[in-house]
């Protein structure tokens, strides 16, 4: 069975500071990895994904995540955050075949302070 | 195409009543998923359709829950005899599975239906 652990339920950070949101997963088979962002009272938006190839993936708004197979991690980073980055961030894994259903972590609430 | 639409956005119902939610996926997407999200938790898988066929149901989906996707287009999720524990955000997502490999590479989520059972 797969599982996803997001150890930090809340991360406060000052504007323009760097941030790292941690994600570790457990799986006995190959997985796809995703980060989603959720703004209040909205659905989830795909931030970035790792399917194969380069272990470093980037989003269009400055976030990046690195797949580390040996540490079974997929941490999300941004070198300089903005107030508008305040949201809930979810890490997810899916099987690479079959239903492709996602297993989500419990989420990390990023609060950017002025 | 405006993405995945869910209706209603909010629903307040009395315990014991039946409720039905609707999801309109992106038109060319052949897979449709329902998830449930409670406060402070990540979304949990409920069920999934490939076209009109319901191919998997979670154990979370009790006998009071039923989902349909007639003609492989929109989907409905019905909850009968609602209980307070059913209060949650119900999320719908769709994706396009490649015909040759069956693989798909990411969902598009709707904004969800927030259910409150009083």
Short mmCIF file of C-alpha atoms in Angstrom, two decimals:
data_model
loop_
_atom_site.label_atom_id
_atom_site.label_comp_id
_atom_site.label_asym_id
_atom_site.label_seq_id
_atom_site.Cartn_x
_atom_site.Cartn_y
_atom_site.Cartn_z
CA UNK A 1 0.00 0.00 0.00
CA UNK A 2 1.05 3.56 -0.62
CA UNK A 3 1.18 6.38 1.88
CA UNK A 4 2.23 10.01 1.87
CA UNK A 5 3.55 11.94 4.85
CA UNK A 6 3.66 15.71 5.07
CA UNK A 7 5.28 16.30 8.42
CA UNK A 8 4.59 20.03 8.65
CA UNK A 9 0.93 20.95 9.06
CA UNK A 10 1.72 24.68 9.04
CA UNK A 11 4.69 26.66 7.79
CA UNK A 12 4.87 30.41 8.48
CA UNK A 13 7.47 32.32 6.48
CA UNK A 14 8.20 35.96 5.79
CA UNK A 15 7.72 37.40 2.33
CA UNK A 16 10.75 37.03 0.04
CA UNK A 17 12.24 34.31 2.25
CA UNK A 18 12.87 30.78 0.93
CA UNK A 19 10.60 27.90 1.88
CA UNK A 20 10.67 24.11 1.75
CA UNK A 21 7.58 21.95 2.20
CA UNK A 22 8.45 18.37 2.94
CA UNK A 23 6.87 15.26 1.44
CA UNK A 24 7.86 11.65 2.00
CA UNK A 25 6.13 8.66 0.50
CA UNK A 26 6.05 4.93 0.95
CA UNK A 27 5.48 2.54 -1.94
CA UNK A 28 6.74 -0.84 -3.04
CA UNK A 29 6.21 0.00 -6.72
CA UNK A 30 7.00 2.86 -9.06
CA UNK A 31 4.88 5.96 -8.55
CA UNK A 32 4.10 9.28 -10.11
CA UNK A 33 4.44 12.26 -7.77
CA UNK A 34 2.46 15.48 -7.68
CA UNK A 35 2.11 18.73 -5.79
CA UNK A 36 -1.26 20.47 -5.75
CA UNK A 37 -2.18 23.85 -4.31
CA UNK A 38 -5.58 24.70 -2.83
CA UNK A 39 -6.76 28.26 -2.18
CA UNK A 40 -9.65 28.82 0.28
CA UNK A 41 -12.97 27.42 -0.90
CA UNK A 42 -11.49 26.23 -4.17
CA UNK A 43 -10.53 22.93 -5.72
CA UNK A 44 -7.00 21.70 -6.17
CA UNK A 45 -4.72 23.05 -8.87
CA UNK A 46 -1.79 21.08 -10.22
CA UNK A 47 1.48 22.78 -9.32
CA UNK A 48 3.99 20.31 -10.71
CA UNK A 49 4.50 16.61 -11.34
CA UNK A 50 7.23 14.04 -11.62
CA UNK A 51 6.58 11.21 -14.07
CA UNK A 52 10.05 10.18 -15.21
CA UNK A 53 13.33 11.62 -16.44
CA UNK A 54 14.95 14.60 -14.73
CA UNK A 55 14.46 14.41 -10.99
CA UNK A 56 14.12 18.20 -10.70
CA UNK A 57 10.80 19.58 -11.90
CA UNK A 58 9.73 23.21 -12.00
CA UNK A 59 6.46 25.11 -12.12
CA UNK A 60 5.76 28.32 -14.00
CA UNK A 61 5.45 30.36 -10.80
CA UNK A 62 8.87 29.64 -9.33
CA UNK A 63 8.28 26.45 -7.34
CA UNK A 64 10.45 23.39 -7.85
CA UNK A 65 10.52 19.89 -6.43
CA UNK A 66 13.15 17.20 -6.51
CA UNK A 67 12.44 13.50 -6.60
CA UNK A 68 14.83 11.57 -4.38
CA UNK A 69 14.29 7.86 -4.81
CA UNK A 70 16.72 6.76 -2.10
CA UNK A 71 15.06 8.98 0.48
CA UNK A 72 11.57 8.49 -0.99
CA UNK A 73 11.03 12.22 -0.87
CA UNK A 74 9.57 14.90 -3.14
CA UNK A 75 10.12 18.17 -1.28
CA UNK A 76 8.73 21.41 -2.67
CA UNK A 77 10.87 24.55 -2.63
CA UNK A 78 10.67 28.19 -3.59
CA UNK A 79 13.62 30.58 -3.23
CA UNK A 80 11.47 33.66 -2.56
CA UNK A 81 7.81 33.53 -1.56
CA UNK A 82 5.06 36.10 -2.11
CA UNK A 83 1.97 36.89 -0.10
CA UNK A 84 -0.07 35.31 -2.90
CA UNK A 85 1.59 31.94 -2.22
CA UNK A 86 -0.43 31.63 0.99
CA UNK A 87 -2.45 28.44 0.50
CA UNK A 88 -2.65 24.76 1.37
CA UNK A 89 -0.24 22.48 -0.45
CA UNK A 90 -0.85 18.79 -0.97
CA UNK A 91 1.63 16.14 -2.03
CA UNK A 92 0.20 13.09 -3.81
CA UNK A 93 1.35 9.83 -5.34
CA UNK A 94 -0.32 7.55 -7.83
CA UNK A 95 0.37 4.16 -9.31
CA UNK A 96 1.85 4.19 -12.79
CA UNK A 97 -0.89 1.86 -14.09
CA UNK A 98 -4.46 0.85 -13.34
CA UNK A 99 -6.76 3.45 -11.83
CA UNK A 100 -4.12 6.12 -11.32
CA UNK A 101 -5.98 7.12 -8.19
CA UNK A 102 -4.13 9.52 -5.97
CA UNK A 103 -3.07 9.05 -2.37
CA UNK A 104 -2.79 12.48 -0.79
CA UNK A 105 -0.86 13.71 2.20
CA UNK A 106 -2.64 15.67 4.92
CA UNK A 107 -1.46 18.97 3.52
CA UNK A 108 0.79 21.82 4.62
CA UNK A 109 -0.65 25.27 5.19
CA UNK A 110 1.83 27.87 3.97
CA UNK A 111 1.29 31.29 5.48
CA UNK A 112 3.40 34.09 4.04
CA UNK A 113 3.83 37.01 6.41
CA UNK A 114 4.42 40.62 5.36
CA UNK B 1 -14.01 24.63 -22.21
CA UNK B 2 -14.19 26.09 -18.71
CA UNK B 3 -12.75 23.12 -16.85
CA UNK B 4 -14.49 20.79 -14.40
CA UNK B 5 -17.78 22.15 -13.07
CA UNK B 6 -19.49 21.03 -9.90
CA UNK B 7 -22.98 21.89 -8.75
CA UNK B 8 -24.02 23.00 -6.21
CA UNK B 9 -21.07 24.75 -4.58
CA UNK B 10 -22.67 24.51 -1.15
CA UNK B 11 -25.40 22.28 0.24
CA UNK B 12 -26.88 22.34 3.72
CA UNK B 13 -29.21 19.48 4.51
CA UNK B 14 -30.90 17.94 7.49
CA UNK B 15 -29.77 14.58 8.77
CA UNK B 16 -31.66 11.80 7.07
CA UNK B 17 -32.29 13.65 3.82
CA UNK B 18 -30.96 12.57 0.43
CA UNK B 19 -28.62 14.79 -1.58
CA UNK B 20 -27.28 14.62 -5.13
CA UNK B 21 -24.25 16.37 -6.54
CA UNK B 22 -23.35 16.85 -10.18
CA UNK B 23 -20.00 16.98 -11.91
CA UNK B 24 -19.38 18.04 -15.52
CA UNK B 25 -15.86 17.02 -16.55
CA UNK B 26 -13.75 18.44 -19.33
CA UNK B 27 -15.51 17.19 -22.43
CA UNK B 28 -12.67 15.18 -23.95
CA UNK B 29 -11.67 13.54 -20.66
CA UNK B 30 -12.61 9.88 -20.40
CA UNK B 31 -11.80 9.34 -16.72
CA UNK B 32 -13.73 10.84 -13.83
CA UNK B 33 -12.95 10.61 -10.12
CA UNK B 34 -14.76 11.50 -6.92
CA UNK B 35 -12.86 12.40 -3.77
CA UNK B 36 -13.95 13.49 -0.31
CA UNK B 37 -12.04 16.02 1.77
CA UNK B 38 -12.68 16.64 5.44
CA UNK B 39 -11.28 19.52 7.45
CA UNK B 40 -7.55 19.26 7.98
CA UNK B 41 -7.17 16.23 5.74
CA UNK B 42 -6.11 15.55 2.21
CA UNK B 43 -8.68 14.32 -0.30
CA UNK B 44 -9.61 10.63 -0.07
CA UNK B 45 -10.50 8.53 -3.11
CA UNK B 46 -14.16 7.47 -3.36
CA UNK B 47 -14.71 6.10 -6.85
CA UNK B 48 -13.61 6.27 -10.48
CA UNK B 49 -15.18 5.93 -13.93
CA UNK B 50 -13.62 5.10 -17.24
CA UNK B 51 -16.19 6.45 -19.69
CA UNK B 52 -19.52 5.18 -18.29
CA UNK B 53 -18.10 2.20 -16.41
CA UNK B 54 -17.53 2.49 -12.66
CA UNK B 55 -14.32 0.52 -12.27
CA UNK B 56 -13.40 1.00 -8.63
CA UNK B 57 -15.09 1.97 -5.39
CA UNK B 58 -13.40 2.75 -2.12
CA UNK B 59 -14.44 1.08 1.11
CA UNK B 60 -15.28 4.63 2.22
CA UNK B 61 -18.23 4.48 -0.16
CA UNK B 62 -20.90 2.90 2.00
CA UNK B 63 -24.18 1.51 0.68
CA UNK B 64 -25.73 4.94 1.19
CA UNK B 65 -23.50 6.36 -1.53
CA UNK B 66 -24.06 5.79 -5.23
CA UNK B 67 -22.40 7.32 -8.25
CA UNK B 68 -23.32 7.21 -11.91
CA UNK B 69 -21.90 8.47 -15.15
CA UNK B 70 -24.53 7.86 -17.82
CA UNK B 71 -23.24 8.05 -21.38
CA UNK B 72 -19.76 8.76 -20.11
CA UNK B 73 -20.36 12.47 -19.76
CA UNK B 74 -21.48 14.14 -16.51
CA UNK B 75 -21.54 12.24 -13.23
CA UNK B 76 -23.78 12.33 -10.18
CA UNK B 77 -22.98 11.37 -6.61
CA UNK B 78 -25.98 10.63 -4.40
CA UNK B 79 -25.93 10.24 -0.64
CA UNK B 80 -29.01 8.70 0.92
CA UNK B 81 -30.07 9.19 4.55
CA UNK B 82 -27.28 11.68 5.22
CA UNK B 83 -25.42 11.59 8.51
CA UNK B 84 -23.39 14.31 10.21
CA UNK B 85 -20.23 12.39 9.39
CA UNK B 86 -20.95 12.95 5.70
CA UNK B 87 -20.18 16.65 6.11
CA UNK B 88 -17.20 17.30 3.86
CA UNK B 89 -16.03 18.81 0.60
CA UNK B 90 -16.79 16.48 -2.32
CA UNK B 91 -14.32 16.94 -5.16
CA UNK B 92 -14.66 15.76 -8.72
CA UNK B 93 -11.70 15.44 -11.08
CA UNK B 94 -11.28 14.34 -14.66
CA UNK B 95 -8.38 13.23 -16.79
CA UNK B 96 -7.57 11.92 -20.22
CA UNK B 97 -6.18 8.41 -20.33
CA UNK B 98 -4.08 7.66 -23.38
CA UNK B 99 -5.77 4.99 -25.48
CA UNK B 100 -2.60 3.16 -26.37
CA UNK B 101 -1.07 2.89 -22.92
CA UNK B 102 -3.93 3.75 -20.61
CA UNK B 103 -1.65 6.15 -18.79
CA UNK B 104 -2.73 9.54 -17.61
CA UNK B 105 -0.62 12.24 -16.11
CA UNK B 106 -2.63 14.50 -13.90
CA UNK B 107 -6.14 15.46 -12.97
CA UNK B 108 -8.12 18.64 -13.36
CA UNK B 109 -10.19 19.21 -10.24
CA UNK B 110 -13.47 21.05 -9.90
CA UNK B 111 -14.07 23.59 -7.15
CA UNK B 112 -15.96 21.06 -5.08
CA UNK B 113 -19.33 20.83 -3.35
CA UNK B 114 -19.27 21.58 0.35
CA UNK B 115 -21.88 19.51 2.19
CA UNK B 116 -23.01 20.40 5.69
CA UNK B 117 -25.37 17.99 7.44
CA UNK B 118 -27.18 19.54 10.40
#
